[in-house]
Amino acid sequence: MSGPSRVERLPRITGYDAVRAAGRNFERFSSLHQGDEDVRDYRQLPLEADPPLHSALRAFLVPFFSKGSLAPFQQGIEADARELVAPLKAGELEMVRGVGLPLVVRTIARLLDRPNDIEEWVSWGPSVWGDHDGRRDGAALLTFLERAVSEGAAGTGGRLFNLLANTPIAGVVLTRDQQIGVGSLLLAGGRDTVMNLISGIAWMIAAHSMHIAALRGDLAVRTTFIEETLRLTTPLGLMERIDRGVSGGDPEQSPHVGLDFASANHDSTVFTCPAELRLDRPATSPHIAFGIGPHACVGAPLARIEAHAVLNELLAVAPSGWSTTECDAQFRSVDGVEVPASFQRLVITAR
Ligand code: HEM
């Protein structure tokens, strides 16, 4: 069993107002660092950059996630969710490798226009860093990215890698390492986060079966439910920043801190009874599960499409709800209540 990661051991900024303020203040709280040093030696971009490179890269990526760009994928995502959730009709469904993993991999393949890679990406397991006897390993992802970047240069890498190789960003074409950094984040960012959200939805309904009638009858309630699950579970709960101090000190010399999105989402001054899943909260939740400020999640609209697709199918196949029959998850304690933050395995059984 591994201990806390490096970012988990850092001093933390906690509470809604402080996290929001720090997340917005990129001049003081810089993202110019490289994480996951045990498995990679390049920066994931635009996440691990500050303006002006960050703004230029983000402006390149945002159009891929606009409503208009995602609309053509929606039907396919819904069809995948239907196929993957169907086994629940026969009684039992495993949510992590049975639904979440194939759904996110197929979705990213659509987005990157690389359908032939689906099998390889599934073979890595729930995390892009693999899971070889409990060891993290970045080799499979890097080998793939090297190939995709070369194909992008040759014009055969699919829509996104082709554009990455050939589009000047802030006036210059990205280096090979920078292209790898963007590809890495797209493959990693929308993978275990979305998988944990999808399993979180199934787990939350099993734990709150009194909400099933409301969820069955009202699409707006489903939106509130998904936002509440995002708030409660906060799939990406902690992110690193360099605190350059009020005078904007040298990042090399400045202390690193953790931006605790999970604590913000459980702040009782903003969310009454924060440990409770409540469907009477405002439809537009002020939660910051997708971050805040210039680095706020680019992929949030896609994650929401995937979450709705799975929730709709679960309710269609098992309208009376389901219970959890097997659960291997890491829990986070909130006001004395245990909330699942990440899942290794979750089996549900229709009622
Ligand atoms: C439930 C699912 C997801 C959650 C909870 C989540 C959460 C987050 C959070 C908290 C951040 C901000 C990190 C920071 O401030 O340091 C972020 C950034 C990002 N996310 Fe997501 N994410 C999800 C899904 C996705 C998907 C589906 C994609 C794309 C396929 C994606 C791509 C990104 C990218 C590119 C950034 C960096 C944005 C920037 O630096 O400007 N995410 N995400």
PDB file of N, CA and C in Angstrom, residues 245-330:
ATOM      1  N   GLY A 245       4.759  34.255  -3.520  1.00  0.00           N
ATOM      2  CA  GLY A 245       4.689  35.352  -2.554  1.00  0.00           C
ATOM      3  C   GLY A 245       4.135  36.601  -3.197  1.00  0.00           C
ATOM      4  N   VAL A 246       3.811  37.580  -2.352  1.00  0.00           N
ATOM      5  CA  VAL A 246       3.166  38.782  -2.890  1.00  0.00           C
ATOM      6  C   VAL A 246       4.080  39.546  -3.835  1.00  0.00           C
ATOM      7  N   SER A 247       5.398  39.374  -3.683  1.00  0.00           N
ATOM      8  CA  SER A 247       6.298  40.138  -4.558  1.00  0.00           C
ATOM      9  C   SER A 247       6.717  39.333  -5.797  1.00  0.00           C
ATOM     10  N   GLY A 248       6.042  38.194  -6.067  1.00  0.00           N
ATOM     11  CA  GLY A 248       6.320  37.432  -7.288  1.00  0.00           C
ATOM     12  C   GLY A 248       7.734  36.891  -7.338  1.00  0.00           C
ATOM     13  N   GLY A 249       8.124  36.150  -6.314  1.00  0.00           N
ATOM     14  CA  GLY A 249       9.506  35.643  -6.200  1.00  0.00           C
ATOM     15  C   GLY A 249       9.856  34.601  -7.255  1.00  0.00           C
ATOM     16  N   ASP A 250      11.105  34.203  -7.270  1.00  0.00           N
ATOM     17  CA  ASP A 250      11.637  33.223  -8.220  1.00  0.00           C
ATOM     18  C   ASP A 250      10.977  31.861  -7.980  1.00  0.00           C
ATOM     19  N   PRO A 251      10.316  31.292  -9.007  1.00  0.00           N
ATOM     20  CA  PRO A 251       9.636  30.005  -8.812  1.00  0.00           C
ATOM     21  C   PRO A 251      10.573  28.900  -8.308  1.00  0.00           C
ATOM     22  N   GLU A 252      11.852  28.972  -8.724  1.00  0.00           N
ATOM     23  CA  GLU A 252      12.819  27.930  -8.318  1.00  0.00           C
ATOM     24  C   GLU A 252      13.002  27.904  -6.797  1.00  0.00           C
ATOM     25  N   GLN A 253      12.865  29.068  -6.172  1.00  0.00           N
ATOM     26  CA  GLN A 253      13.143  29.192  -4.735  1.00  0.00           C
ATOM     27  C   GLN A 253      11.863  29.174  -3.891  1.00  0.00           C
ATOM     28  N   SER A 254      10.706  29.158  -4.536  1.00  0.00           N
ATOM     29  CA  SER A 254       9.465  29.393  -3.782  1.00  0.00           C
ATOM     30  C   SER A 254       8.828  28.082  -3.328  1.00  0.00           C
ATOM     31  N   PRO A 255       8.090  28.130  -2.211  1.00  0.00           N
ATOM     32  CA  PRO A 255       7.475  26.900  -1.705  1.00  0.00           C
ATOM     33  C   PRO A 255       6.305  26.428  -2.567  1.00  0.00           C
ATOM     34  N   HIS A 256       6.130  25.110  -2.611  1.00  0.00           N
ATOM     35  CA  HIS A 256       4.987  24.535  -3.337  1.00  0.00           C
ATOM     36  C   HIS A 256       3.830  24.343  -2.352  1.00  0.00           C
ATOM     37  N   VAL A 257       2.614  24.522  -2.835  1.00  0.00           N
ATOM     38  CA  VAL A 257       1.435  24.337  -1.970  1.00  0.00           C
ATOM     39  C   VAL A 257       0.388  23.519  -2.730  1.00  0.00           C
ATOM     40  N   GLY A 258      -0.554  22.961  -1.987  1.00  0.00           N
ATOM     41  CA  GLY A 258      -1.655  22.223  -2.601  1.00  0.00           C
ATOM     42  C   GLY A 258      -2.916  23.073  -2.564  1.00  0.00           C
ATOM     43  N   LEU A 259      -3.583  23.152  -3.714  1.00  0.00           N
ATOM     44  CA  LEU A 259      -4.853  23.894  -3.806  1.00  0.00           C
ATOM     45  C   LEU A 259      -5.955  22.860  -3.570  1.00  0.00           C
ATOM     46  N   ASP A 260      -6.641  22.988  -2.435  1.00  0.00           N
ATOM     47  CA  ASP A 260      -7.528  21.918  -1.989  1.00  0.00           C
ATOM     48  C   ASP A 260      -8.974  22.157  -2.452  1.00  0.00           C
ATOM     49  N   PHE A 261      -9.247  21.737  -3.700  1.00  0.00           N
ATOM     50  CA  PHE A 261     -10.594  21.935  -4.252  1.00  0.00           C
ATOM     51  C   PHE A 261     -11.641  21.174  -3.436  1.00  0.00           C
ATOM     52  N   ALA A 262     -11.247  20.019  -2.906  1.00  0.00           N
ATOM     53  CA  ALA A 262     -12.211  19.208  -2.146  1.00  0.00           C
ATOM     54  C   ALA A 262     -12.671  19.958  -0.898  1.00  0.00           C
ATOM     55  N   SER A 263     -11.723  20.607  -0.207  1.00  0.00           N
ATOM     56  CA  SER A 263     -12.123  21.332   1.007  1.00  0.00           C
ATOM     57  C   SER A 263     -13.058  22.488   0.649  1.00  0.00           C
ATOM     58  N   ALA A 264     -12.776  23.146  -0.494  1.00  0.00           N
ATOM     59  CA  ALA A 264     -13.642  24.262  -0.919  1.00  0.00           C
ATOM     60  C   ALA A 264     -15.063  23.763  -1.155  1.00  0.00           C
ATOM     61  N   ASN A 265     -15.170  22.576  -1.735  1.00  0.00           N
ATOM     62  CA  ASN A 265     -16.495  22.042  -2.063  1.00  0.00           C
ATOM     63  C   ASN A 265     -17.253  21.521  -0.846  1.00  0.00           C
ATOM     64  N   HIS A 266     -16.566  21.501   0.298  1.00  0.00           N
ATOM     65  CA  HIS A 266     -17.242  21.059   1.528  1.00  0.00           C
ATOM     66  C   HIS A 266     -17.232  22.167   2.571  1.00  0.00           C
ATOM     67  N   ASP A 267     -17.121  23.404   2.093  1.00  0.00           N
ATOM     68  CA  ASP A 267     -17.053  24.544   3.016  1.00  0.00           C
ATOM     69  C   ASP A 267     -18.472  24.875   3.478  1.00  0.00           C
ATOM     70  N   SER A 268     -18.700  24.783   4.791  1.00  0.00           N
ATOM     71  CA  SER A 268     -20.068  24.953   5.309  1.00  0.00           C
ATOM     72  C   SER A 268     -20.534  26.413   5.236  1.00  0.00           C
ATOM     73  N   THR A 269     -19.616  27.360   4.980  1.00  0.00           N
ATOM     74  CA  THR A 269     -20.089  28.746   4.841  1.00  0.00           C
ATOM     75  C   THR A 269     -20.720  28.964   3.458  1.00  0.00           C
ATOM     76  N   VAL A 270     -20.492  28.023   2.548  1.00  0.00           N
ATOM     77  CA  VAL A 270     -21.053  28.151   1.192  1.00  0.00           C
ATOM     78  C   VAL A 270     -22.128  27.085   0.948  1.00  0.00           C
ATOM     79  N   PHE A 271     -21.897  25.865   1.458  1.00  0.00           N
ATOM     80  CA  PHE A 271     -22.828  24.749   1.233  1.00  0.00           C
ATOM     81  C   PHE A 271     -23.384  24.301   2.589  1.00  0.00           C
ATOM     82  N   THR A 272     -24.659  24.581   2.828  1.00  0.00           N
ATOM     83  CA  THR A 272     -25.274  24.155   4.087  1.00  0.00           C
ATOM     84  C   THR A 272     -25.209  22.628   4.166  1.00  0.00           C
ATOM     85  N   CYS A 273     -24.887  22.096   5.323  1.00  0.00           N
ATOM     86  CA  CYS A 273     -24.745  20.645   5.510  1.00  0.00           C
ATOM     87  C   CYS A 273     -23.923  20.052   4.359  1.00  0.00           C
ATOM     88  N   PRO A 274     -22.657  20.410   4.264  1.00  0.00           N
ATOM     89  CA  PRO A 274     -21.864  20.061   3.068  1.00  0.00           C
ATOM     90  C   PRO A 274     -21.709  18.573   2.820  1.00  0.00           C
ATOM     91  N   ALA A 275     -21.834  17.738   3.855  1.00  0.00           N
ATOM     92  CA  ALA A 275     -21.649  16.301   3.637  1.00  0.00           C
ATOM     93  C   ALA A 275     -22.894  15.645   3.062  1.00  0.00           C
ATOM     94  N   GLU A 276     -24.010  16.410   2.990  1.00  0.00           N
ATOM     95  CA  GLU A 276     -25.264  15.806   2.495  1.00  0.00           C
ATOM     96  C   GLU A 276     -25.433  16.020   1.003  1.00  0.00           C
ATOM     97  N   LEU A 277     -25.880  14.963   0.318  1.00  0.00           N
ATOM     98  CA  LEU A 277     -26.264  15.105  -1.080  1.00  0.00           C
ATOM     99  C   LEU A 277     -27.696  15.653  -1.083  1.00  0.00           C
ATOM    100  N   ARG A 278     -27.846  16.897  -1.553  1.00  0.00           N
ATOM    101  CA  ARG A 278     -29.170  17.531  -1.506  1.00  0.00           C
ATOM    102  C   ARG A 278     -29.585  17.987  -2.884  1.00  0.00           C
ATOM    103  N   LEU A 279     -30.804  17.601  -3.258  1.00  0.00           N
ATOM    104  CA  LEU A 279     -31.277  17.942  -4.600  1.00  0.00           C
ATOM    105  C   LEU A 279     -31.994  19.294  -4.621  1.00  0.00           C
ATOM    106  N   ASP A 280     -32.088  19.937  -3.447  1.00  0.00           N
ATOM    107  CA  ASP A 280     -32.730  21.255  -3.432  1.00  0.00           C
ATOM    108  C   ASP A 280     -31.707  22.385  -3.448  1.00  0.00           C
ATOM    109  N   ARG A 281     -30.461  22.068  -3.775  1.00  0.00           N
ATOM    110  CA  ARG A 281     -29.480  23.146  -3.916  1.00  0.00           C
ATOM    111  C   ARG A 281     -29.724  23.830  -5.268  1.00  0.00           C
ATOM    112  N   PRO A 282     -29.205  25.067  -5.439  1.00  0.00           N
ATOM    113  CA  PRO A 282     -29.438  25.773  -6.716  1.00  0.00           C
ATOM    114  C   PRO A 282     -28.944  24.942  -7.902  1.00  0.00           C
ATOM    115  N   ALA A 283     -29.693  25.015  -9.019  1.00  0.00           N
ATOM    116  CA  ALA A 283     -29.349  24.210 -10.203  1.00  0.00           C
ATOM    117  C   ALA A 283     -27.925  24.532 -10.671  1.00  0.00           C
ATOM    118  N   THR A 284     -27.548  25.810 -10.624  1.00  0.00           N
ATOM    119  CA  THR A 284     -26.182  26.157 -11.007  1.00  0.00           C
ATOM    120  C   THR A 284     -25.345  26.191  -9.736  1.00  0.00           C
ATOM    121  N   SER A 285     -24.673  25.100  -9.477  1.00  0.00           N
ATOM    122  CA  SER A 285     -23.927  24.980  -8.223  1.00  0.00           C
ATOM    123  C   SER A 285     -22.630  25.779  -8.305  1.00  0.00           C
ATOM    124  N   PRO A 286     -22.273  26.461  -7.230  1.00  0.00           N
ATOM    125  CA  PRO A 286     -20.989  27.187  -7.244  1.00  0.00           C
ATOM    126  C   PRO A 286     -19.790  26.292  -6.928  1.00  0.00           C
ATOM    127  N   HIS A 287     -19.961  24.952  -6.992  1.00  0.00           N
ATOM    128  CA  HIS A 287     -18.823  24.075  -6.666  1.00  0.00           C
ATOM    129  C   HIS A 287     -17.646  24.333  -7.613  1.00  0.00           C
ATOM    130  N   ILE A 288     -16.459  23.960  -7.156  1.00  0.00           N
ATOM    131  CA  ILE A 288     -15.284  24.161  -8.026  1.00  0.00           C
ATOM    132  C   ILE A 288     -14.567  22.826  -8.285  1.00  0.00           C
ATOM    133  N   ALA A 289     -15.374  21.784  -8.537  1.00  0.00           N
ATOM    134  CA  ALA A 289     -14.790  20.480  -8.873  1.00  0.00           C
ATOM    135  C   ALA A 289     -14.004  20.547 -10.185  1.00  0.00           C
ATOM    136  N   PHE A 290     -14.339  21.490 -11.053  1.00  0.00           N
ATOM    137  CA  PHE A 290     -13.585  21.633 -12.301  1.00  0.00           C
ATOM    138  C   PHE A 290     -12.535  22.743 -12.193  1.00  0.00           C
ATOM    139  N   GLY A 291     -12.193  23.128 -10.973  1.00  0.00           N
ATOM    140  CA  GLY A 291     -11.180  24.146 -10.776  1.00  0.00           C
ATOM    141  C   GLY A 291     -11.776  25.542 -10.891  1.00  0.00           C
ATOM    142  N   ILE A 292     -10.886  26.526 -10.876  1.00  0.00           N
ATOM    143  CA  ILE A 292     -11.324  27.932 -10.890  1.00  0.00           C
ATOM    144  C   ILE A 292     -10.182  28.763 -11.474  1.00  0.00           C
ATOM    145  N   GLY A 293     -10.544  29.826 -12.183  1.00  0.00           N
ATOM    146  CA  GLY A 293      -9.507  30.723 -12.707  1.00  0.00           C
ATOM    147  C   GLY A 293      -8.982  30.268 -14.055  1.00  0.00           C
ATOM    148  N   PRO A 294      -7.808  30.737 -14.441  1.00  0.00           N
ATOM    149  CA  PRO A 294      -7.325  30.498 -15.820  1.00  0.00           C
ATOM    150  C   PRO A 294      -7.130  29.030 -16.162  1.00  0.00           C
ATOM    151  N   HIS A 295      -6.921  28.144 -15.164  1.00  0.00           N
ATOM    152  CA  HIS A 295      -6.701  26.723 -15.464  1.00  0.00           C
ATOM    153  C   HIS A 295      -7.974  25.887 -15.344  1.00  0.00           C
ATOM    154  N   ALA A 296      -9.128  26.529 -15.128  1.00  0.00           N
ATOM    155  CA  ALA A 296     -10.368  25.746 -14.947  1.00  0.00           C
ATOM    156  C   ALA A 296     -10.519  24.755 -16.099  1.00  0.00           C
ATOM    157  N   CYS A 297     -11.096  23.607 -15.789  1.00  0.00           N
ATOM    158  CA  CYS A 297     -11.105  22.468 -16.716  1.00  0.00           C
ATOM    159  C   CYS A 297     -11.675  22.806 -18.092  1.00  0.00           C
ATOM    160  N   VAL A 298     -10.908  22.509 -19.105  1.00  0.00           N
ATOM    161  CA  VAL A 298     -11.332  22.699 -20.490  1.00  0.00           C
ATOM    162  C   VAL A 298     -12.351  21.614 -20.874  1.00  0.00           C
ATOM    163  N   GLY A 299     -12.199  20.428 -20.279  1.00  0.00           N
ATOM    164  CA  GLY A 299     -13.011  19.278 -20.687  1.00  0.00           C
ATOM    165  C   GLY A 299     -14.319  19.123 -19.933  1.00  0.00           C
ATOM    166  N   ALA A 300     -14.690  20.112 -19.081  1.00  0.00           N
ATOM    167  CA  ALA A 300     -15.903  19.959 -18.269  1.00  0.00           C
ATOM    168  C   ALA A 300     -17.159  19.659 -19.110  1.00  0.00           C
ATOM    169  N   PRO A 301     -17.367  20.341 -20.256  1.00  0.00           N
ATOM    170  CA  PRO A 301     -18.583  20.042 -21.024  1.00  0.00           C
ATOM    171  C   PRO A 301     -18.611  18.585 -21.505  1.00  0.00           C
ATOM    172  N   LEU A 302     -17.440  18.045 -21.844  1.00  0.00           N
ATOM    173  CA  LEU A 302     -17.384  16.652 -22.307  1.00  0.00           C
ATOM    174  C   LEU A 302     -17.665  15.701 -21.139  1.00  0.00           C
ATOM    175  N   ALA A 303     -17.076  15.986 -19.971  1.00  0.00           N
ATOM    176  CA  ALA A 303     -17.303  15.144 -18.799  1.00  0.00           C
ATOM    177  C   ALA A 303     -18.796  15.119 -18.458  1.00  0.00           C
ATOM    178  N   ARG A 304     -19.456  16.266 -18.590  1.00  0.00           N
ATOM    179  CA  ARG A 304     -20.889  16.318 -18.258  1.00  0.00           C
ATOM    180  C   ARG A 304     -21.713  15.508 -19.263  1.00  0.00           C
ATOM    181  N   ILE A 305     -21.339  15.529 -20.532  1.00  0.00           N
ATOM    182  CA  ILE A 305     -22.065  14.726 -21.539  1.00  0.00           C
ATOM    183  C   ILE A 305     -21.938  13.246 -21.174  1.00  0.00           C
ATOM    184  N   GLU A 306     -20.719  12.810 -20.826  1.00  0.00           N
ATOM    185  CA  GLU A 306     -20.500  11.394 -20.487  1.00  0.00           C
ATOM    186  C   GLU A 306     -21.299  11.007 -19.235  1.00  0.00           C
ATOM    187  N   ALA A 307     -21.281  11.895 -18.231  1.00  0.00           N
ATOM    188  CA  ALA A 307     -21.985  11.600 -16.977  1.00  0.00           C
ATOM    189  C   ALA A 307     -23.487  11.484 -17.212  1.00  0.00           C
ATOM    190  N   HIS A 308     -24.043  12.415 -17.984  1.00  0.00           N
ATOM    191  CA  HIS A 308     -25.495  12.357 -18.258  1.00  0.00           C
ATOM    192  C   HIS A 308     -25.835  11.094 -19.039  1.00  0.00           C
ATOM    193  N   ALA A 309     -24.987  10.748 -20.009  1.00  0.00           N
ATOM    194  CA  ALA A 309     -25.276   9.560 -20.827  1.00  0.00           C
ATOM    195  C   ALA A 309     -25.361   8.325 -19.940  1.00  0.00           C
ATOM    196  N   VAL A 310     -24.432   8.179 -19.000  1.00  0.00           N
ATOM    197  CA  VAL A 310     -24.436   6.982 -18.141  1.00  0.00           C
ATOM    198  C   VAL A 310     -25.615   7.022 -17.170  1.00  0.00           C
ATOM    199  N   LEU A 311     -25.847   8.172 -16.550  1.00  0.00           N
ATOM    200  CA  LEU A 311     -26.957   8.253 -15.588  1.00  0.00           C
ATOM    201  C   LEU A 311     -28.284   7.929 -16.284  1.00  0.00           C
ATOM    202  N   ASN A 312     -28.509   8.492 -17.469  1.00  0.00           N
ATOM    203  CA  ASN A 312     -29.767   8.231 -18.186  1.00  0.00           C
ATOM    204  C   ASN A 312     -29.935   6.745 -18.456  1.00  0.00           C
ATOM    205  N   GLU A 313     -28.862   6.081 -18.861  1.00  0.00           N
ATOM    206  CA  GLU A 313     -28.949   4.653 -19.178  1.00  0.00           C
ATOM    207  C   GLU A 313     -29.175   3.814 -17.924  1.00  0.00           C
ATOM    208  N   LEU A 314     -28.484   4.163 -16.831  1.00  0.00           N
ATOM    209  CA  LEU A 314     -28.679   3.407 -15.588  1.00  0.00           C
ATOM    210  C   LEU A 314     -30.146   3.471 -15.176  1.00  0.00           C
ATOM    211  N   LEU A 315     -30.731   4.668 -15.263  1.00  0.00           N
ATOM    212  CA  LEU A 315     -32.122   4.830 -14.829  1.00  0.00           C
ATOM    213  C   LEU A 315     -33.087   4.131 -15.792  1.00  0.00           C
ATOM    214  N   ALA A 316     -32.711   4.093 -17.075  1.00  0.00           N
ATOM    215  CA  ALA A 316     -33.586   3.420 -18.056  1.00  0.00           C
ATOM    216  C   ALA A 316     -33.574   1.911 -17.831  1.00  0.00           C
ATOM    217  N   VAL A 317     -32.396   1.364 -17.526  1.00  0.00           N
ATOM    218  CA  VAL A 317     -32.264  -0.093 -17.393  1.00  0.00           C
ATOM    219  C   VAL A 317     -32.750  -0.581 -16.022  1.00  0.00           C
ATOM    220  N   ALA A 318     -32.523   0.225 -14.997  1.00  0.00           N
ATOM    221  CA  ALA A 318     -32.906  -0.197 -13.633  1.00  0.00           C
ATOM    222  C   ALA A 318     -33.724   0.906 -12.966  1.00  0.00           C
ATOM    223  N   PRO A 319     -34.982   1.102 -13.411  1.00  0.00           N
ATOM    224  CA  PRO A 319     -35.775   2.232 -12.913  1.00  0.00           C
ATOM    225  C   PRO A 319     -36.058   2.164 -11.407  1.00  0.00           C
ATOM    226  N   SER A 320     -35.945   0.990 -10.808  1.00  0.00           N
ATOM    227  CA  SER A 320     -36.175   0.918  -9.353  1.00  0.00           C
ATOM    228  C   SER A 320     -34.884   1.099  -8.566  1.00  0.00           C
ATOM    229  N   GLY A 321     -33.801   1.348  -9.285  1.00  0.00           N
ATOM    230  CA  GLY A 321     -32.535   1.591  -8.602  1.00  0.00           C
ATOM    231  C   GLY A 321     -31.683   0.345  -8.490  1.00  0.00           C
ATOM    232  N   TRP A 322     -30.628   0.417  -7.695  1.00  0.00           N
ATOM    233  CA  TRP A 322     -29.673  -0.686  -7.572  1.00  0.00           C
ATOM    234  C   TRP A 322     -28.969  -0.580  -6.223  1.00  0.00           C
ATOM    235  N   SER A 323     -28.299  -1.631  -5.855  1.00  0.00           N
ATOM    236  CA  SER A 323     -27.490  -1.550  -4.643  1.00  0.00           C
ATOM    237  C   SER A 323     -26.046  -1.921  -4.977  1.00  0.00           C
ATOM    238  N   THR A 324     -25.144  -1.513  -4.082  1.00  0.00           N
ATOM    239  CA  THR A 324     -23.725  -1.813  -4.268  1.00  0.00           C
ATOM    240  C   THR A 324     -23.445  -3.183  -3.686  1.00  0.00           C
ATOM    241  N   THR A 325     -22.879  -4.080  -4.507  1.00  0.00           N
ATOM    242  CA  THR A 325     -22.585  -5.414  -3.968  1.00  0.00           C
ATOM    243  C   THR A 325     -21.084  -5.620  -3.742  1.00  0.00           C
ATOM    244  N   GLU A 326     -20.265  -4.761  -4.367  1.00  0.00           N
ATOM    245  CA  GLU A 326     -18.817  -4.855  -4.161  1.00  0.00           C
ATOM    246  C   GLU A 326     -18.248  -3.467  -4.397  1.00  0.00           C
ATOM    247  N   CYS A 327     -17.401  -3.015  -3.485  1.00  0.00           N
ATOM    248  CA  CYS A 327     -16.850  -1.674  -3.664  1.00  0.00           C
ATOM    249  C   CYS A 327     -15.416  -1.626  -3.149  1.00  0.00           C
ATOM    250  N   ASP A 328     -14.480  -1.319  -4.074  1.00  0.00           N
ATOM    251  CA  ASP A 328     -13.091  -1.114  -3.689  1.00  0.00           C
ATOM    252  C   ASP A 328     -12.779   0.348  -4.052  1.00  0.00           C
ATOM    253  N   ALA A 329     -12.743   1.211  -3.040  1.00  0.00           N
ATOM    254  CA  ALA A 329     -12.592   2.642  -3.304  1.00  0.00           C
ATOM    255  C   ALA A 329     -11.764   3.297  -2.213  1.00  0.00           C
ATOM    256  N   GLN A 330     -11.176   4.470  -2.556  1.00  0.00           N
ATOM    257  CA  GLN A 330     -10.545   5.303  -1.522  1.00  0.00           C
ATOM    258  C   GLN A 330     -11.586   6.330  -1.078  1.00  0.00           C
TER     259      GLN A 330
END
